[in-house]
Amino acid sequence: MLEYIKNLPKAELHLHIEGTLEPELMFKLAKKNGIEIPYKNINELKKAYNFSNLQDFLDIYYAGTRVLITKQDFYDLAWAYVEKCVENNIVHTEIFFDPQSHTKRGIDFKTIILGINEALNDAYKKHNITSKIILCFLRHLSEEDAFVVLEEALKYRDLIVGIGLDSSEIGNPPSKFKNVFKKAKDLGFKLVAHAGEEAGESYIYEALDILKVDRIDHGVQCFNSKELMKRLKIEQIPLTVCPNSNIELKVFDCYENHNIKKLLDYGLNVTINSDDPAYFKGYLNENFFNAYKHLNLSKEDIKKLITNSFKASFIDDSLKNHYLNLIK
Ligand code: HPA
Ligand code: ZN
């Protein structure tokens, strides 16, 4: 079964490029750029990857981004992930980036987007891997800040397929970003938002009804509402679920209690993704392996999850059909 999972071509729809920064590259860039890391070595840093909740993780994740300075750094970061795509047989990926975590430190938007984009172009040239870039607003910052980033993004409109919303969820509901999402929609961007990772079902309703998103990132808290479950099923709203992340951030206390199999059996449009694989013990295959091992996924379940990912992606129909034929 592990070979079966490994060999299937896969898509990934929920991946923060800053969350692929491996400790080795973090130390290398820190040394090159003269940035201090508050850990003596890689082992000590890895020991700090022991999180009680989302905020615990975000504090370390944003601290890690400080080593990224030049366009080449962003290229190297994204290229390292491309190599993981090859290993994991990910043939299409839609990656998030958090420009505000860099522009706040004085890095130009241009440096970030061009570095990432160049690596993704090379991914296509060298490995035939297709990709899209989604810009995420940091929800702990203001809507006014988000408008500034959106304006900046318009200079690179062709490189960015969609807009997302991430960072500290509780206390920062989707409705806080109603106007900027409205503007992004008018500009033709696809829309996604993290909702129902830690916070309850009202955040998922807001993402759907106020932000009008095309996909929900995480969304696992929908399980607490029969009414919402019914709606997600009828409308077949894609949920980009990240099992390893949910375990590492204590959204579920153990793998056996993760609800992805129940969501799938109920008929929801769920997908499997790796979120921040450098921090959450493994890339996409590891997420599938764990879900398979602990939740008794069948071959049909695995195929359905992968099919859902391609169908929920932001690629055009002909490419979608090409990928769907590969897994048939
Ligand atoms: N949730 C919210 N924000 C994030 C995450 C996440 O899982 N990963 C990186 N930023
Ligand atoms: Zn995420």
Tab-separated table of C-alpha atoms and ligand atoms in Angstrom:
chain	number	residue	atom	x	y	z
A	1	MET	CA	0.000	0.000	0.000
A	2	LEU	CA	2.856	2.404	0.790
A	3	GLU	CA	4.264	1.715	-2.678
A	4	TYR	CA	0.819	2.276	-4.151
A	5	ILE	CA	0.589	5.683	-2.427
A	6	LYS	CA	4.146	6.616	-3.415
A	7	ASN	CA	3.605	5.788	-7.062
A	8	LEU	CA	0.332	7.643	-7.555
A	9	PRO	CA	0.762	11.098	-9.079
A	10	LYS	CA	-0.522	13.629	-6.551
A	11	ALA	CA	-1.536	17.265	-6.238
A	12	GLU	CA	-0.933	19.430	-3.187
A	13	LEU	CA	-3.261	22.360	-2.445
A	14	HIS	CA	-2.264	23.480	1.054
A	15	LEU	CA	1.435	24.140	1.440
A	16	HIS	CA	3.105	27.191	2.968
A	17	ILE	CA	6.422	27.636	1.209
A	18	GLU	CA	7.899	29.168	4.382
A	19	GLY	CA	6.825	25.963	6.136
A	20	THR	CA	9.203	23.953	3.945
A	21	LEU	CA	12.278	25.668	5.397
A	22	GLU	CA	14.311	22.729	6.694
A	23	PRO	CA	16.618	23.333	9.676
A	24	GLU	CA	19.692	22.639	7.527
A	25	LEU	CA	18.797	25.389	5.041
A	26	MET	CA	17.789	27.713	7.887
A	27	PHE	CA	21.259	27.420	9.440
A	28	LYS	CA	22.982	27.747	6.080
A	29	LEU	CA	21.107	30.952	5.185
A	30	ALA	CA	21.531	32.348	8.697
A	31	LYS	CA	25.287	31.950	8.380
A	32	LYS	CA	25.404	33.433	4.879
A	33	ASN	CA	23.221	36.426	5.800
A	34	GLY	CA	24.680	37.011	9.276
A	35	ILE	CA	21.362	36.395	11.056
A	36	GLU	CA	21.412	35.091	14.646
A	37	ILE	CA	19.342	31.988	15.392
A	38	PRO	CA	18.561	31.473	19.086
A	39	TYR	CA	19.536	27.773	18.881
A	40	LYS	CA	23.063	26.374	19.006
A	41	ASN	CA	22.558	23.705	16.386
A	42	ILE	CA	20.063	21.786	14.291
A	43	ASN	CA	19.277	19.306	17.067
A	44	GLU	CA	18.481	22.054	19.511
A	45	LEU	CA	16.255	23.749	16.946
A	46	LYS	CA	14.412	20.499	16.220
A	47	LYS	CA	13.784	20.029	19.945
A	48	ALA	CA	11.891	23.336	19.906
A	49	TYR	CA	9.470	21.844	17.358
A	50	ASN	CA	7.149	20.688	20.095
A	51	PHE	CA	3.934	22.652	19.845
A	52	SER	CA	0.844	22.878	22.048
A	53	ASN	CA	-1.248	24.859	19.577
A	54	LEU	CA	-1.182	26.941	16.379
A	55	GLN	CA	0.264	30.075	18.002
A	56	ASP	CA	3.167	28.133	19.502
A	57	PHE	CA	4.068	26.989	16.015
A	58	LEU	CA	3.548	30.376	14.359
A	59	ASP	CA	5.999	32.049	16.755
A	60	ILE	CA	8.767	29.671	15.662
A	61	TYR	CA	7.701	29.682	12.009
A	62	TYR	CA	7.832	33.489	11.700
A	63	ALA	CA	11.167	33.570	13.549
A	64	GLY	CA	12.528	31.097	10.994
A	65	THR	CA	11.587	33.310	8.038
A	66	ARG	CA	14.104	35.955	9.214
A	67	VAL	CA	16.934	34.100	7.443
A	68	LEU	CA	15.316	34.686	4.028
A	69	ILE	CA	16.775	37.863	2.543
A	70	THR	CA	17.705	37.678	-1.141
A	71	LYS	CA	15.867	36.511	-4.256
A	72	GLN	CA	18.247	33.545	-4.382
A	73	ASP	CA	17.220	32.594	-0.808
A	74	PHE	CA	13.575	32.445	-1.871
A	75	TYR	CA	14.610	30.501	-4.963
A	76	ASP	CA	16.586	28.009	-2.853
A	77	LEU	CA	13.683	27.606	-0.432
A	78	ALA	CA	11.204	26.912	-3.230
A	79	TRP	CA	13.651	24.703	-5.133
A	80	ALA	CA	14.209	22.502	-2.080
A	81	TYR	CA	10.434	21.971	-1.990
A	82	VAL	CA	10.394	21.162	-5.725
A	83	GLU	CA	12.897	18.381	-5.010
A	84	LYS	CA	10.507	17.046	-2.354
A	85	CYS	CA	7.728	17.151	-4.962
A	86	VAL	CA	9.833	14.889	-7.166
A	87	GLU	CA	10.389	12.461	-4.249
A	88	ASN	CA	6.692	12.496	-3.353
A	89	ASN	CA	5.439	12.267	-6.922
A	90	ILE	CA	3.609	15.587	-6.595
A	91	VAL	CA	2.921	16.597	-10.181
A	92	HIS	CA	0.900	19.722	-9.411
A	93	THR	CA	1.236	22.038	-6.431
A	94	GLU	CA	-0.488	25.248	-5.306
A	95	ILE	CA	1.717	26.996	-2.814
A	96	PHE	CA	0.985	29.738	-0.291
A	97	PHE	CA	3.388	32.492	0.562
A	98	ASP	CA	3.140	35.063	3.364
A	99	PRO	CA	4.575	38.302	1.910
A	100	GLN	CA	3.856	40.323	5.056
A	101	SER	CA	6.192	38.179	7.138
A	102	HIS	CA	8.967	39.416	4.831
A	103	THR	CA	7.917	42.937	3.788
A	104	LYS	CA	7.545	43.794	7.504
A	105	ARG	CA	11.300	43.032	7.778
A	106	GLY	CA	12.155	45.302	4.862
A	107	ILE	CA	12.296	42.685	2.091
A	108	ASP	CA	10.796	43.822	-1.229
A	109	PHE	CA	7.702	42.059	-2.505
A	110	LYS	CA	9.491	41.692	-5.829
A	111	THR	CA	12.399	39.756	-4.264
A	112	ILE	CA	10.007	37.225	-2.735
A	113	ILE	CA	7.672	36.625	-5.665
A	114	LEU	CA	10.377	36.507	-8.323
A	115	GLY	CA	12.543	34.082	-6.344
A	116	ILE	CA	9.648	31.685	-5.778
A	117	ASN	CA	8.354	32.032	-9.319
A	118	GLU	CA	11.720	31.299	-10.894
A	119	ALA	CA	12.044	28.053	-8.935
A	120	LEU	CA	8.535	27.025	-10.008
A	121	ASN	CA	9.344	27.807	-13.636
A	122	ASP	CA	12.416	25.585	-13.376
A	123	ALA	CA	10.244	22.889	-11.762
A	124	TYR	CA	8.203	22.820	-14.955
A	125	LYS	CA	11.239	22.916	-17.243
A	126	LYS	CA	13.174	20.185	-15.433
A	127	HIS	CA	10.436	17.978	-13.981
A	128	ASN	CA	7.172	18.874	-15.748
A	129	ILE	CA	5.717	19.873	-12.367
A	130	THR	CA	2.908	22.416	-12.731
A	131	SER	CA	2.122	24.961	-10.050
A	132	LYS	CA	0.179	28.015	-8.919
A	133	ILE	CA	1.002	30.677	-6.340
A	134	ILE	CA	-1.504	31.881	-3.725
A	135	LEU	CA	-0.786	34.985	-1.671
A	136	CYS	CA	-1.946	34.773	1.962
A	137	PHE	CA	-2.848	37.766	4.111
A	138	LEU	CA	-1.768	37.469	7.734
A	139	ARG	CA	-5.015	37.639	9.682
A	140	HIS	CA	-3.422	38.925	12.912
A	141	LEU	CA	-2.638	42.131	10.974
A	142	SER	CA	-5.238	44.665	9.854
A	143	GLU	CA	-7.422	44.685	6.759
A	144	GLU	CA	-5.748	47.976	5.854
A	145	ASP	CA	-2.388	46.160	5.763
A	146	ALA	CA	-3.932	43.496	3.534
A	147	PHE	CA	-5.087	46.176	1.078
A	148	VAL	CA	-1.489	47.428	0.811
A	149	VAL	CA	-0.236	43.917	-0.038
A	150	LEU	CA	-3.006	43.403	-2.580
A	151	GLU	CA	-2.024	46.628	-4.315
A	152	GLU	CA	1.591	45.449	-4.449
A	153	ALA	CA	0.497	42.053	-5.780
A	154	LEU	CA	-1.246	43.666	-8.745
A	155	LYS	CA	2.167	44.432	-10.254
A	156	TYR	CA	2.622	40.636	-10.481
A	157	ARG	CA	-1.001	39.779	-11.274
A	158	ASP	CA	-0.066	37.083	-13.805
A	159	LEU	CA	2.064	35.199	-11.288
A	160	ILE	CA	-0.602	34.932	-8.580
A	161	VAL	CA	-3.709	32.795	-9.035
A	162	GLY	CA	-5.411	33.436	-5.738
A	163	ILE	CA	-5.652	35.052	-2.334
A	164	GLY	CA	-5.728	33.209	1.000
A	165	LEU	CA	-5.884	33.950	4.713
A	166	ASP	CA	-3.639	32.407	7.353
A	167	SER	CA	-1.893	32.942	10.724
A	168	SER	CA	-3.570	33.212	14.173
A	169	GLU	CA	-7.155	32.114	13.656
A	170	ILE	CA	-8.974	32.563	16.965
A	171	GLY	CA	-9.969	36.211	17.422
A	172	ASN	CA	-9.359	37.035	13.742
A	173	PRO	CA	-12.504	35.848	11.957
A	174	PRO	CA	-12.828	35.903	8.162
A	175	SER	CA	-15.318	38.818	8.373
A	176	LYS	CA	-12.382	41.072	9.380
A	177	PHE	CA	-11.227	40.813	5.726
A	178	LYS	CA	-14.610	41.208	4.024
A	179	ASN	CA	-13.729	44.281	1.945
A	180	VAL	CA	-10.291	43.207	0.777
A	181	PHE	CA	-11.604	39.795	-0.282
A	182	LYS	CA	-14.427	41.528	-2.159
A	183	LYS	CA	-11.837	43.578	-4.021
A	184	ALA	CA	-9.711	40.498	-4.752
A	185	LYS	CA	-12.766	38.695	-6.114
A	186	ASP	CA	-13.597	41.670	-8.357
A	187	LEU	CA	-10.013	41.534	-9.644
A	188	GLY	CA	-10.547	37.907	-10.652
A	189	PHE	CA	-8.435	36.148	-8.007
A	190	LYS	CA	-9.444	32.710	-6.756
A	191	LEU	CA	-10.159	32.794	-3.029
A	192	VAL	CA	-9.321	30.464	-0.153
A	193	ALA	CA	-9.114	30.909	3.626
A	194	HIS	CA	-7.942	28.937	6.626
A	195	ALA	CA	-11.105	28.348	8.641
A	196	GLY	CA	-12.139	25.778	11.204
A	197	GLU	CA	-8.586	24.700	12.036
A	198	GLU	CA	-8.841	25.644	15.721
A	199	ALA	CA	-11.838	28.007	15.653
A	200	GLY	CA	-15.413	26.775	15.355
A	201	GLU	CA	-17.925	26.400	12.581
A	202	SER	CA	-18.878	30.112	12.495
A	203	TYR	CA	-15.477	30.806	10.899
A	204	ILE	CA	-16.265	28.343	8.108
A	205	TYR	CA	-19.674	29.936	7.536
A	206	GLU	CA	-18.038	33.375	7.371
A	207	ALA	CA	-15.402	32.194	4.889
A	208	LEU	CA	-18.158	30.806	2.654
A	209	ASP	CA	-20.826	33.488	3.031
A	210	ILE	CA	-18.808	36.666	3.605
A	211	LEU	CA	-15.487	36.018	1.834
A	212	LYS	CA	-17.055	33.719	-0.785
A	213	VAL	CA	-14.068	31.389	-0.934
A	214	ASP	CA	-13.618	28.592	-3.474
A	215	ARG	CA	-11.968	26.241	-0.955
A	216	ILE	CA	-11.665	26.003	2.830
A	217	ASP	CA	-8.186	25.348	4.233
A	218	HIS	CA	-8.402	22.821	7.098
A	219	GLY	CA	-12.128	23.047	7.941
A	220	VAL	CA	-12.021	19.987	10.202
A	221	GLN	CA	-14.120	21.709	12.898
A	222	CYS	CA	-17.143	21.381	10.601
A	223	PHE	CA	-17.697	18.008	12.231
A	224	ASN	CA	-19.367	19.712	15.203
A	225	SER	CA	-22.273	20.965	13.106
A	226	LYS	CA	-24.679	18.644	11.310
A	227	GLU	CA	-26.099	21.568	9.373
A	228	LEU	CA	-22.674	22.661	8.110
A	229	MET	CA	-21.694	19.081	7.252
A	230	LYS	CA	-24.830	18.801	5.124
A	231	ARG	CA	-24.076	22.049	3.342
A	232	LEU	CA	-20.430	21.161	2.638
A	233	LYS	CA	-21.616	17.867	1.202
A	234	ILE	CA	-24.354	19.342	-0.982
A	235	GLU	CA	-22.110	22.123	-2.309
A	236	GLN	CA	-19.037	19.851	-2.463
A	237	ILE	CA	-16.823	22.613	-1.053
A	238	PRO	CA	-13.211	21.369	-1.123
A	239	LEU	CA	-11.503	21.094	2.275
A	240	THR	CA	-7.700	21.037	2.219
A	241	VAL	CA	-7.055	18.897	5.282
A	242	CYS	CA	-3.540	18.516	6.758
A	243	PRO	CA	-3.445	15.480	9.045
A	244	ASN	CA	0.156	15.694	10.327
A	245	SER	CA	-0.297	19.398	11.056
A	246	ASN	CA	-3.489	18.739	13.020
A	247	ILE	CA	-1.697	16.154	15.156
A	248	GLU	CA	1.412	18.290	15.721
A	249	LEU	CA	-0.708	21.340	16.675
A	250	LYS	CA	-2.975	19.239	18.930
A	251	VAL	CA	-6.151	19.881	16.966
A	252	PHE	CA	-6.723	16.142	17.551
A	253	ASP	CA	-5.080	14.350	20.473
A	254	CYS	CA	-4.029	11.337	18.404
A	255	TYR	CA	-4.159	10.095	14.830
A	256	GLU	CA	-6.875	7.564	15.625
A	257	ASN	CA	-9.153	10.455	16.578
A	258	HIS	CA	-8.558	12.454	13.394
A	259	ASN	CA	-11.861	12.886	11.555
A	260	ILE	CA	-10.719	12.847	7.901
A	261	LYS	CA	-11.979	9.312	7.268
A	262	LYS	CA	-15.366	10.231	8.754
A	263	LEU	CA	-15.550	13.358	6.593
A	264	LEU	CA	-14.678	11.309	3.527
A	265	ASP	CA	-17.224	8.576	4.335
A	266	TYR	CA	-19.917	11.200	4.868
A	267	GLY	CA	-19.274	12.401	1.317
A	268	LEU	CA	-17.327	15.613	1.861
A	269	ASN	CA	-14.858	16.814	-0.744
A	270	VAL	CA	-11.710	16.347	1.337
A	271	THR	CA	-8.070	16.352	0.233
A	272	ILE	CA	-4.776	15.535	1.997
A	273	ASN	CA	-1.953	18.096	2.215
A	274	SER	CA	1.216	18.729	4.195
A	275	ASP	CA	0.806	22.390	5.384
A	276	ASP	CA	4.290	23.055	6.869
A	277	PRO	CA	6.168	19.821	6.258
A	278	ALA	CA	9.566	20.938	7.593
A	279	TYR	CA	7.895	21.509	10.975
A	280	PHE	CA	5.304	18.711	10.992
A	281	LYS	CA	7.419	15.604	10.461
A	282	GLY	CA	7.035	14.871	6.799
A	283	TYR	CA	5.936	15.751	3.318
A	284	LEU	CA	2.824	14.691	1.440
A	285	ASN	CA	3.497	10.947	1.288
A	286	GLU	CA	4.007	10.853	5.058
A	287	ASN	CA	0.589	12.444	5.517
A	288	PHE	CA	-0.986	9.771	3.332
A	289	PHE	CA	1.000	6.986	5.049
A	290	ASN	CA	-0.089	8.115	8.510
A	291	ALA	CA	-3.722	8.554	7.520
A	292	TYR	CA	-3.644	5.102	5.920
A	293	LYS	CA	-1.958	3.419	8.901
A	294	HIS	CA	-4.029	4.957	11.668
A	295	LEU	CA	-7.401	5.384	9.997
A	296	ASN	CA	-7.629	2.277	7.842
A	297	LEU	CA	-7.971	4.081	4.545
A	298	SER	CA	-8.695	1.749	1.641
A	299	LYS	CA	-7.186	1.925	-1.836
A	300	GLU	CA	-10.439	3.485	-3.009
A	301	ASP	CA	-10.200	6.128	-0.256
A	302	ILE	CA	-6.674	7.055	-1.326
A	303	LYS	CA	-7.706	7.311	-4.960
A	304	LYS	CA	-10.736	9.413	-4.047
A	305	LEU	CA	-8.613	11.816	-1.960
A	306	ILE	CA	-6.145	12.277	-4.797
A	307	THR	CA	-8.892	12.685	-7.393
A	308	ASN	CA	-10.518	15.323	-5.175
A	309	SER	CA	-7.227	17.287	-5.091
A	310	PHE	CA	-6.889	17.479	-8.857
A	311	LYS	CA	-10.556	18.386	-9.256
A	312	ALA	CA	-10.328	21.135	-6.616
A	313	SER	CA	-7.157	22.640	-8.096
A	314	PHE	CA	-7.097	25.961	-9.946
A	315	ILE	CA	-5.814	24.513	-13.229
A	316	ASP	CA	-7.807	24.537	-16.468
A	317	ASP	CA	-10.007	21.626	-17.455
A	318	SER	CA	-7.700	20.146	-20.070
A	319	LEU	CA	-4.791	19.855	-17.629
A	320	LYS	CA	-7.177	18.551	-14.966
A	321	ASN	CA	-8.360	15.839	-17.341
A	322	HIS	CA	-4.790	14.968	-18.220
A	323	TYR	CA	-3.978	14.399	-14.534
A	324	LEU	CA	-7.256	12.603	-13.818
A	325	ASN	CA	-6.507	10.202	-16.670
A	326	LEU	CA	-3.093	9.457	-15.117
A	327	ILE	CA	-4.712	8.209	-11.910
A	328	LYS	CA	-7.425	6.243	-13.654
B	1	HPA	N1	-2.627	27.790	10.087
B	1	HPA	C1	-2.577	29.121	10.046
B	1	HPA	N2	-1.525	29.779	9.582
B	1	HPA	C2	-0.482	29.099	9.119
B	1	HPA	C3	-0.487	27.722	9.136
B	1	HPA	C4	-1.620	27.041	9.623
B	1	HPA	O1	-1.727	25.802	9.659
B	1	HPA	N3	0.696	27.333	8.622
B	1	HPA	C5	1.383	28.454	8.303
B	1	HPA	N4	0.659	29.528	8.607
B	2	ZN	ZN	-1.965	26.178	6.521
